[in-house]
XYZ file of C-alpha atoms in Angstrom:
600
model
C 36.309 152.185 -199.659
C 32.799 153.498 -200.129
C 30.539 153.669 -197.089
C 26.858 153.328 -196.276
C 27.430 156.067 -193.736
C 29.303 158.914 -195.474
C 31.174 159.735 -192.256
C 31.544 156.580 -190.135
C 32.975 157.039 -186.687
C 36.378 155.514 -185.988
C 38.599 155.784 -182.954
C 41.882 155.477 -184.836
C 43.201 154.884 -188.352
C 43.324 151.582 -190.147
C 47.060 150.784 -190.123
C 48.538 150.354 -193.583
C 51.958 149.533 -195.049
C 53.868 147.087 -197.199
C 56.395 145.663 -194.735
C 54.117 143.907 -192.258
C 51.398 144.328 -189.639
C 50.798 142.974 -186.132
C 47.589 143.442 -184.156
C 46.844 142.001 -180.726
C 44.824 142.511 -177.580
C 47.746 144.190 -175.752
C 50.020 146.945 -176.983
C 53.163 145.391 -175.489
C 52.598 142.099 -177.323
C 51.965 143.996 -180.565
C 55.249 145.860 -180.101
C 57.117 142.602 -179.400
C 55.665 140.978 -182.527
C 56.558 143.979 -184.661
C 60.077 143.901 -183.226
C 60.493 140.293 -184.386
C 59.436 141.255 -187.926
C 61.956 144.124 -187.851
C 64.705 141.657 -186.879
C 63.956 139.554 -189.956
C 61.593 137.022 -188.443
C 58.514 135.902 -190.340
C 54.873 136.097 -189.207
C 55.164 132.754 -187.424
C 58.259 133.766 -185.447
C 56.451 136.978 -184.524
C 53.377 134.966 -183.549
C 55.318 132.813 -181.090
C 56.957 135.846 -179.458
C 53.614 137.666 -179.308
C 51.934 134.642 -177.719
C 54.547 134.153 -174.986
C 54.403 137.880 -174.204
C 50.597 137.794 -173.933
C 50.907 135.002 -171.342
C 52.929 137.387 -169.192
C 51.110 140.710 -169.676
C 47.525 139.372 -169.684
C 47.678 136.618 -167.014
C 43.961 137.045 -166.249
C 43.151 136.113 -169.858
C 45.619 133.355 -170.783
C 48.596 131.430 -169.517
C 51.057 128.602 -170.220
C 48.577 126.038 -168.859
C 45.938 126.924 -171.446
C 45.080 125.989 -175.016
C 45.058 127.525 -178.493
C 43.693 127.015 -181.999
C 45.913 128.582 -184.675
C 45.116 129.238 -188.340
C 48.094 129.825 -190.635
C 48.653 130.648 -194.265
C 52.177 129.635 -195.242
C 53.068 131.538 -198.409
C 55.643 128.893 -199.406
C 53.156 126.045 -199.198
C 50.310 128.213 -200.546
C 47.744 126.651 -198.242
C 45.781 127.420 -195.102
C 46.115 125.014 -192.168
C 44.798 124.728 -188.620
C 47.077 123.798 -185.735
C 44.957 122.206 -183.002
C 46.481 123.229 -179.695
C 43.452 122.039 -177.729
C 44.770 119.491 -175.268
C 42.531 116.487 -174.517
C 41.065 115.157 -171.284
C 43.528 113.161 -169.149
C 43.391 109.354 -168.994
C 41.878 109.573 -165.514
C 39.065 111.896 -166.596
C 36.170 109.468 -166.748
C 32.510 110.270 -166.161
C 32.518 107.642 -163.409
C 35.350 109.387 -161.555
C 33.585 112.751 -161.547
C 30.240 111.207 -160.562
C 31.996 109.372 -157.720
C 33.209 112.789 -156.555
C 29.538 113.751 -156.248
C 29.551 116.057 -159.285
C 26.869 116.630 -161.912
C 29.060 119.022 -163.914
C 32.793 119.427 -164.349
C 33.665 122.300 -161.997
C 34.516 125.575 -163.733
C 37.663 126.064 -161.633
C 40.271 123.974 -159.850
C 42.204 120.880 -160.876
C 39.384 118.606 -162.114
C 38.781 120.983 -165.028
C 42.355 120.672 -166.344
C 43.046 119.204 -169.775
C 46.537 118.618 -171.163
C 48.022 122.124 -171.607
C 48.150 122.745 -175.351
C 49.885 126.086 -175.823
C 53.595 125.375 -175.393
C 53.772 122.363 -177.692
C 51.733 124.255 -180.301
C 54.081 127.246 -180.318
C 57.040 124.888 -180.588
C 55.431 123.123 -183.579
C 54.785 126.511 -185.200
C 58.350 127.698 -184.580
C 59.899 124.433 -185.763
C 57.865 123.822 -188.920
C 56.888 127.335 -190.027
C 59.281 129.732 -188.302
C 62.914 130.651 -188.906
C 64.243 131.925 -185.589
C 65.816 130.288 -182.583
C 63.906 129.696 -179.365
C 65.904 132.368 -177.532
C 64.874 135.031 -180.065
C 61.160 134.487 -179.459
C 61.200 133.635 -175.744
C 63.513 136.346 -174.383
C 60.973 139.217 -174.517
C 58.480 137.261 -172.381
C 61.196 136.243 -169.921
C 62.304 139.876 -169.626
C 58.774 141.150 -168.945
C 58.124 138.400 -166.376
C 61.439 139.085 -164.651
C 61.763 142.877 -164.917
C 58.089 143.765 -164.830
C 55.336 145.406 -166.860
C 52.435 147.748 -166.003
C 49.619 145.694 -164.493
C 46.338 146.257 -166.324
C 43.326 147.730 -164.531
C 41.285 144.670 -165.534
C 43.966 142.309 -164.264
C 43.911 144.114 -160.925
C 40.103 143.918 -160.861
C 40.294 140.168 -161.499
C 42.757 139.665 -158.645
C 40.478 141.719 -156.392
C 37.561 139.471 -157.350
C 39.408 136.316 -156.227
C 41.453 137.879 -153.421
C 39.666 136.035 -150.594
C 39.833 132.746 -152.489
C 43.604 133.242 -152.834
C 44.047 134.159 -149.178
C 41.886 131.331 -147.853
C 42.456 128.447 -150.271
C 44.856 129.168 -153.147
C 47.807 130.449 -151.151
C 50.298 129.594 -153.909
C 48.457 132.099 -156.110
C 48.460 134.681 -153.334
C 52.256 134.379 -153.190
C 52.503 135.776 -156.753
C 49.348 137.849 -157.285
C 49.200 139.517 -153.866
C 52.725 141.007 -153.688
C 53.387 142.729 -150.354
C 50.177 141.002 -149.261
C 47.931 143.319 -151.294
C 46.113 143.489 -154.631
C 48.436 145.102 -157.211
C 47.443 148.658 -158.097
C 46.516 149.283 -161.739
C 49.598 150.502 -163.560
C 52.013 149.247 -160.908
C 55.018 147.324 -162.201
C 54.289 143.638 -161.756
C 56.648 140.683 -162.031
C 56.296 136.892 -162.079
C 59.858 135.842 -161.376
C 58.954 132.174 -160.964
C 57.478 132.074 -164.483
C 60.616 133.828 -165.768
C 62.711 131.134 -164.070
C 60.585 128.371 -165.616
C 61.004 129.702 -169.137
C 64.650 130.470 -168.454
C 65.239 126.864 -167.385
C 63.423 125.549 -170.475
C 65.650 127.757 -172.634
C 68.792 126.571 -170.828
C 67.851 122.902 -171.239
C 66.973 123.539 -174.891
C 70.331 125.136 -175.643
C 72.173 122.303 -173.940
C 71.103 120.236 -176.971
C 73.691 122.124 -179.056
C 73.582 124.836 -181.696
C 71.057 123.297 -184.054
C 67.778 125.276 -184.121
C 65.535 122.222 -184.462
C 67.402 120.285 -181.769
C 66.928 123.197 -179.370
C 63.176 123.303 -180.037
C 62.964 119.548 -179.446
C 64.911 120.012 -176.221
C 62.402 122.625 -175.065
C 59.509 120.300 -175.900
C 61.154 117.538 -173.896
C 61.645 119.819 -170.875
C 57.960 120.730 -171.036
C 56.156 117.470 -171.801
C 58.611 114.882 -170.472
C 60.767 116.861 -168.081
C 60.565 119.119 -165.057
C 57.359 120.935 -166.112
C 55.336 117.741 -166.541
C 56.775 116.356 -163.288
C 55.747 119.460 -161.302
C 52.224 119.362 -162.764
C 51.904 115.643 -161.993
C 53.048 116.085 -158.393
C 50.699 119.038 -157.782
C 47.646 117.215 -159.166
C 48.400 114.053 -157.187
C 49.070 115.702 -153.846
C 46.925 118.853 -153.640
C 43.195 118.794 -152.879
C 42.138 122.139 -154.306
C 38.969 124.091 -153.535
C 36.873 124.689 -156.658
C 33.551 126.213 -157.701
C 31.651 123.130 -156.501
C 32.438 124.227 -152.941
C 34.511 121.127 -152.178
C 38.239 120.449 -152.649
C 39.338 117.912 -155.264
C 42.621 116.466 -156.494
C 43.388 116.606 -160.198
C 43.635 113.681 -162.607
C 46.173 115.192 -165.050
C 49.447 113.241 -165.088
C 52.893 113.483 -166.659
C 52.009 110.524 -168.899
C 49.097 112.496 -170.366
C 51.464 115.303 -171.309
C 54.116 112.966 -172.708
C 51.592 111.237 -174.971
C 50.016 114.321 -176.546
C 51.165 116.412 -179.493
C 49.283 119.112 -181.408
C 47.946 118.174 -184.828
C 47.832 120.007 -188.148
C 44.418 119.824 -189.807
C 42.616 121.037 -192.891
C 40.258 123.911 -192.018
C 36.510 123.731 -192.448
C 35.451 126.249 -195.094
C 32.341 127.936 -196.424
C 32.023 129.947 -199.642
C 30.162 133.220 -199.154
C 30.060 135.247 -202.336
C 33.619 135.999 -203.375
C 34.939 134.914 -199.955
C 35.974 131.520 -198.599
C 35.877 131.601 -194.805
C 38.170 129.158 -192.941
C 37.629 127.918 -189.375
C 38.828 125.182 -187.025
C 36.810 121.940 -186.914
C 33.852 120.769 -184.843
C 36.013 120.358 -181.745
C 35.696 124.171 -181.687
C 32.636 126.385 -182.059
C 34.180 127.803 -185.265
C 31.708 126.128 -187.653
C 28.946 128.155 -185.943
C 30.161 131.143 -187.947
C 30.098 129.134 -191.169
C 26.531 128.030 -190.502
C 25.469 131.605 -189.735
C 26.802 132.551 -193.176
C 24.977 129.601 -194.769
C 21.735 130.906 -193.248
C 22.442 134.590 -193.933
C 23.201 133.820 -197.575
C 19.444 133.693 -198.159
C 18.914 137.334 -197.157
C 19.733 140.575 -198.959
C 22.175 142.359 -196.651
C 23.815 144.753 -199.131
C 22.834 148.297 -198.308
C 21.408 147.554 -194.862
C 22.448 149.871 -192.035
C 24.898 147.741 -189.949
C 23.418 149.257 -186.764
C 19.854 149.005 -188.054
C 17.160 146.660 -186.709
C 16.934 144.404 -189.787
C 20.701 143.766 -189.874
C 20.839 143.054 -186.125
C 17.674 140.923 -186.179
C 18.799 138.699 -189.052
C 22.275 138.048 -187.647
C 20.836 137.322 -184.193
C 18.167 134.920 -185.441
C 20.678 133.036 -187.608
C 23.031 132.830 -184.616
C 20.270 131.268 -182.473
C 19.807 128.431 -184.976
C 23.530 127.831 -185.553
C 24.338 127.797 -181.818
C 21.441 125.412 -181.152
C 23.055 123.014 -183.632
C 26.401 123.495 -181.881
C 24.845 122.347 -178.619
C 23.247 119.288 -180.171
C 25.899 118.060 -182.602
C 29.437 119.367 -181.952
C 32.190 117.338 -180.313
C 35.559 115.729 -181.008
C 35.264 114.088 -184.469
C 37.877 111.518 -183.422
C 35.285 110.097 -181.032
C 31.926 110.826 -182.658
C 30.905 111.264 -186.261
C 29.654 114.844 -186.614
C 27.328 115.582 -189.578
C 29.083 118.857 -190.407
C 28.700 118.457 -194.193
C 24.937 118.321 -193.696
C 24.947 121.183 -191.169
C 26.678 123.465 -193.693
C 24.720 122.289 -196.737
C 22.334 124.501 -198.709
C 19.502 121.990 -198.428
C 19.714 121.818 -194.627
C 20.014 125.581 -194.153
C 17.288 126.357 -196.657
C 14.958 124.433 -194.336
C 16.388 125.994 -191.165
C 16.008 129.468 -192.696
C 12.227 128.958 -192.918
C 12.157 129.201 -189.099
C 13.254 132.845 -189.287
C 10.520 135.473 -189.404
C 10.397 139.165 -188.542
C 9.732 138.128 -184.917
C 12.383 137.153 -182.379
C 12.402 133.441 -181.639
C 12.061 132.633 -177.942
C 12.473 128.901 -178.531
C 15.613 126.765 -178.513
C 15.365 124.856 -181.808
C 18.234 122.528 -182.794
C 17.949 120.918 -186.204
C 17.398 117.268 -186.953
C 19.861 114.980 -188.736
C 18.762 111.364 -188.524
C 21.102 109.248 -186.409
C 23.086 112.203 -185.023
C 23.092 114.556 -182.072
C 21.836 114.402 -178.510
C 19.161 115.851 -176.285
C 20.421 119.185 -174.954
C 19.907 119.941 -171.281
C 20.524 123.385 -169.879
C 19.332 125.720 -167.148
C 16.814 128.275 -168.315
C 17.457 131.546 -166.581
C 15.078 134.434 -166.905
C 16.096 137.938 -165.990
C 19.623 138.846 -164.922
C 22.322 136.223 -165.156
C 23.207 135.029 -161.676
C 26.476 136.449 -160.489
C 29.086 133.709 -160.193
C 30.746 134.113 -156.825
C 34.428 134.744 -156.338
C 35.122 131.041 -156.706
C 34.684 131.769 -160.381
C 33.123 129.575 -162.994
C 33.652 129.506 -166.700
C 35.289 132.215 -168.671
C 34.683 135.664 -167.135
C 33.155 136.883 -170.376
C 30.685 139.287 -168.783
C 31.261 140.801 -165.388
C 28.851 143.454 -164.157
C 25.875 143.565 -166.480
C 27.006 144.262 -170.019
C 30.640 144.831 -169.116
C 32.906 142.657 -171.188
C 35.805 141.463 -169.095
C 37.368 139.356 -171.779
C 38.542 135.855 -171.111
C 41.068 135.227 -173.789
C 43.585 136.976 -176.041
C 43.908 137.178 -179.797
C 46.396 138.290 -182.429
C 46.709 138.504 -186.208
C 49.983 138.980 -188.102
C 50.866 139.315 -191.786
C 54.465 139.690 -192.986
C 56.000 141.047 -196.189
C 56.183 137.575 -197.782
C 52.438 137.142 -197.300
C 52.554 134.669 -194.407
C 49.482 135.055 -192.189
C 48.533 133.842 -188.725
C 45.403 134.182 -186.611
C 45.417 132.705 -183.099
C 43.201 132.788 -180.007
C 45.166 131.612 -176.935
C 43.174 131.150 -173.735
C 42.870 129.249 -170.500
C 45.299 128.843 -167.651
C 44.334 132.294 -166.415
C 45.126 133.306 -162.851
C 41.524 132.728 -161.671
C 41.197 129.209 -163.140
C 43.170 127.199 -160.578
C 45.997 127.727 -158.098
C 49.536 128.490 -159.196
C 51.873 125.513 -159.234
C 54.611 127.019 -157.056
C 57.627 125.494 -158.814
C 56.379 126.803 -162.184
C 54.707 130.167 -161.561
C 51.598 129.370 -163.590
C 48.317 127.495 -163.178
C 46.439 124.902 -165.184
C 43.479 125.539 -167.460
C 39.823 124.690 -166.960
C 38.669 123.754 -170.474
C 37.309 120.359 -169.345
C 34.265 122.206 -167.985
C 33.014 122.155 -171.610
C 32.368 118.418 -171.305
C 29.034 116.961 -170.265
C 28.900 114.240 -167.604
C 26.056 112.494 -169.454
C 26.751 109.496 -171.670
C 25.966 109.461 -175.394
C 26.422 113.170 -176.099
C 28.949 114.289 -178.754
C 30.524 116.452 -176.036
C 30.494 113.819 -173.263
C 33.648 113.538 -171.161
C 36.046 110.757 -172.159
C 39.793 110.190 -171.680
C 41.845 111.510 -174.622
C 38.922 113.512 -175.994
C 39.137 117.186 -176.925
C 36.582 119.436 -175.204
C 34.486 121.563 -177.541
C 36.322 124.825 -177.154
C 34.834 128.258 -177.811
C 38.180 129.502 -179.139
C 37.722 130.498 -182.748
C 40.260 132.362 -184.939
C 39.243 133.051 -188.541
C 40.864 133.437 -191.939
C 39.278 134.182 -195.314
C 40.269 134.110 -198.954
C 38.845 136.645 -201.396
C 38.633 135.602 -205.033
C 40.792 132.622 -204.093
C 43.610 134.710 -202.574
C 44.376 134.740 -198.819
C 42.918 138.052 -197.698
C 41.806 138.464 -194.088
C 42.698 137.199 -190.590
C 40.574 138.164 -187.585
C 39.145 137.105 -184.257
C 38.041 138.139 -180.782
C 38.109 136.925 -177.203
C 34.704 136.420 -175.635
C 33.645 132.810 -175.011
C 30.318 132.079 -176.688
C 30.247 135.597 -178.114
C 33.339 135.115 -180.296
C 31.515 133.802 -183.352
C 28.789 136.388 -182.952
C 31.245 139.294 -182.998
C 33.479 137.850 -185.728
C 30.407 137.299 -187.921
C 29.145 140.833 -187.317
C 32.575 142.256 -188.193
C 32.710 140.258 -191.427
C 29.183 141.273 -192.465
C 29.927 144.958 -191.813
C 33.121 144.725 -193.859
C 31.563 142.791 -196.748
C 28.062 144.257 -196.992
C 28.416 147.755 -195.512
C 31.872 148.249 -197.073
C 33.398 149.400 -193.776
C 37.182 149.205 -193.534
C 38.761 147.036 -190.822
C 38.836 149.744 -188.152
C 35.343 150.998 -188.947
C 33.982 147.441 -188.835
C 35.575 146.908 -185.394
C 34.445 150.275 -184.001
C 30.825 149.973 -185.166
C 28.165 149.301 -182.480
C 27.951 145.581 -181.597
C 25.683 143.175 -179.723
C 25.319 139.554 -178.612
C 22.532 137.072 -177.947
C 22.306 135.115 -174.693
C 19.462 132.977 -176.032
C 21.318 129.641 -176.012
C 23.161 127.778 -173.215
C 26.577 129.173 -172.352
C 29.468 126.737 -172.700
C 30.651 127.257 -169.133
C 29.542 126.514 -165.623
C 26.667 126.897 -164.727
C 25.358 126.292 -168.313
C 22.505 128.784 -168.184
C 20.487 130.236 -171.075
C 18.487 133.464 -171.274
C 15.902 132.935 -174.007
C 15.300 135.967 -176.201
C 17.833 138.201 -174.447
C 19.806 140.479 -176.772
C 22.526 142.640 -175.215
C 23.416 145.728 -177.281
C 25.909 148.521 -176.836
C 24.457 151.845 -175.765
C 25.569 153.279 -179.111
C 23.016 151.177 -180.997
C 20.437 153.772 -182.153
C 17.326 154.045 -179.991
C 15.164 153.577 -183.091
C 16.858 150.204 -183.674
C 16.299 149.196 -180.049
C 12.618 150.149 -180.211
C 12.079 148.148 -183.405
C 13.961 145.137 -182.009
C 11.767 145.229 -178.917
C 8.676 145.511 -181.110
C 9.845 142.322 -182.850
C 9.986 140.502 -179.515
C 13.673 140.723 -178.549
C 14.341 141.229 -174.842
C 16.857 144.029 -175.292
C 19.336 144.908 -172.572
C 21.478 147.979 -173.128
C 25.081 147.782 -171.989
C 27.771 150.483 -171.865
C 28.602 152.274 -175.117
C 31.902 150.423 -175.646
C 31.397 146.964 -174.161
C 31.008 144.367 -176.925
C 34.012 142.482 -178.291
C 37.786 142.750 -178.437
C 38.337 142.194 -182.157
C 41.566 142.491 -184.066
C 41.957 142.081 -187.822
C 44.603 142.168 -190.554
C 44.297 141.996 -194.339
C 46.490 141.535 -197.401
C 45.822 142.814 -200.928
C 48.777 142.588 -203.308
C 51.741 144.198 -201.520
C 49.527 146.156 -199.109
C 49.093 145.093 -195.498
C 46.352 146.541 -193.297
C 45.457 146.057 -189.633
C 43.088 147.312 -186.968
C 42.456 146.728 -183.272
C 39.630 147.149 -180.823
C 39.527 150.350 -178.747
C 37.240 148.813 -176.092
C 39.130 148.327 -172.850
C 42.024 150.473 -174.083
C 44.452 147.574 -174.460
C 44.464 146.380 -178.064
C 46.685 147.989 -180.679
C 47.711 147.422 -184.258
C 51.135 148.326 -185.622
C 52.674 148.134 -189.052
C 54.603 149.943 -191.737
């Protein structure tokens, strides 16, 4: 491809081949996924195996108790679909209950923040309806790593160190697994979670007792999870354990076995936006995905071709469009099964033509949601000037940014394309080791996605039983000239749809290849309220990597941005894969030294 910069810097090659590609946020999971393709599995089989492996090797970023949105292109059906693996609030999760507990917000940790775990049922739906392999084929690698061990990541060890005293004092069931020999695991030490291996081994055994039929085995596994011993253990733990959380007081959970038995993931049509020759596909307004589509609707009015992707104009325009789109997210987004969301208007040319008039060559320091008559709510948040307050070791929200500017990650991501042209992009998250205590019979903990809900009535994102929280999880897929072309995504909470948009703009307008577009200097705005406890906003703050040219920083500051400079390699954990004719390409983020792409 041609380049704006005749010699762009890249850390590694863009992977290319015609057999298939796998890219994920951990090299072991990438290798497992590639191994499934080599054994004759399709992209969806590989996706399930990759996902279960990521639960084991990145326990500080995702787990079985979490949630996942999945975007798939099934070459046989010739259509793109979204699998919603975002579990809803339990039946007992009423605003009244939380207020009676003396809470103004859903705590960012502990049992009150747990929704129905969405991952397992979603992977079973994917395997059953899109895959070809048996459960054993895709589950055995994860069981082996949990049982036999894997090298513990430096960042996983740092996370355990951060919550060590919480584990010792309050979450002793977590200490039993994550403080082996009564100490924080050393980075690179071989770590096991034998209880999780036993849980998945028991699910597999119960599944195979259903007989030799592939579908019957998958249904048996689903039954063991949602109606069997897993649901029973979760129910018992939530009923009987008062767990310390970020509020500073212990609370029992409201999640029950009945909640799990009633819920199943759904298959939905993606929301789309046409941007030049591309059609970008995202999950619905129960996610923040449409924020990217609205950024594109706003950016469409500017001439980006030829701009330096690390230059002040490029950064300024993307940042200002993000501020407007995220303000609309805060005001309007929620579960469309409960509230009508005016998404057609929010993505329309007429609406965004008006919104675009708010953008000048100066940085906006105001929080300005749009107006759609009869829709939306008043947005309340905590303005926070200067440094973000450090959340104490009790945790709170997704650990997206640790020490100033240092991206910890909070989630995992993978993209896979096989020889037949099947594609998958998925962003599993939640149920990480710092979210709530380990359920001892299972070896994993519950998620904390319910913290996305508001405890005020009459907001699209108000807490209600059976309602999906507005997740930040946001995989992406795009067609080019009507043909499925690109799958990509990144961990990073509220930053996800900033980084995925930047990547796409660099690829489309600056003609950078996948690896170049990932490696290029990145940034994020903290102008709008974060989705997690304690819901703070930092108006005008723009965090940029140290590699952003000083001339760009000076001009951005002249325009009124409050620029904070982070480490050189600190923004985003993107992966991406593309398909053109028989060619498959993939790339992975070098930041954090975990993500890898593979293919041939």
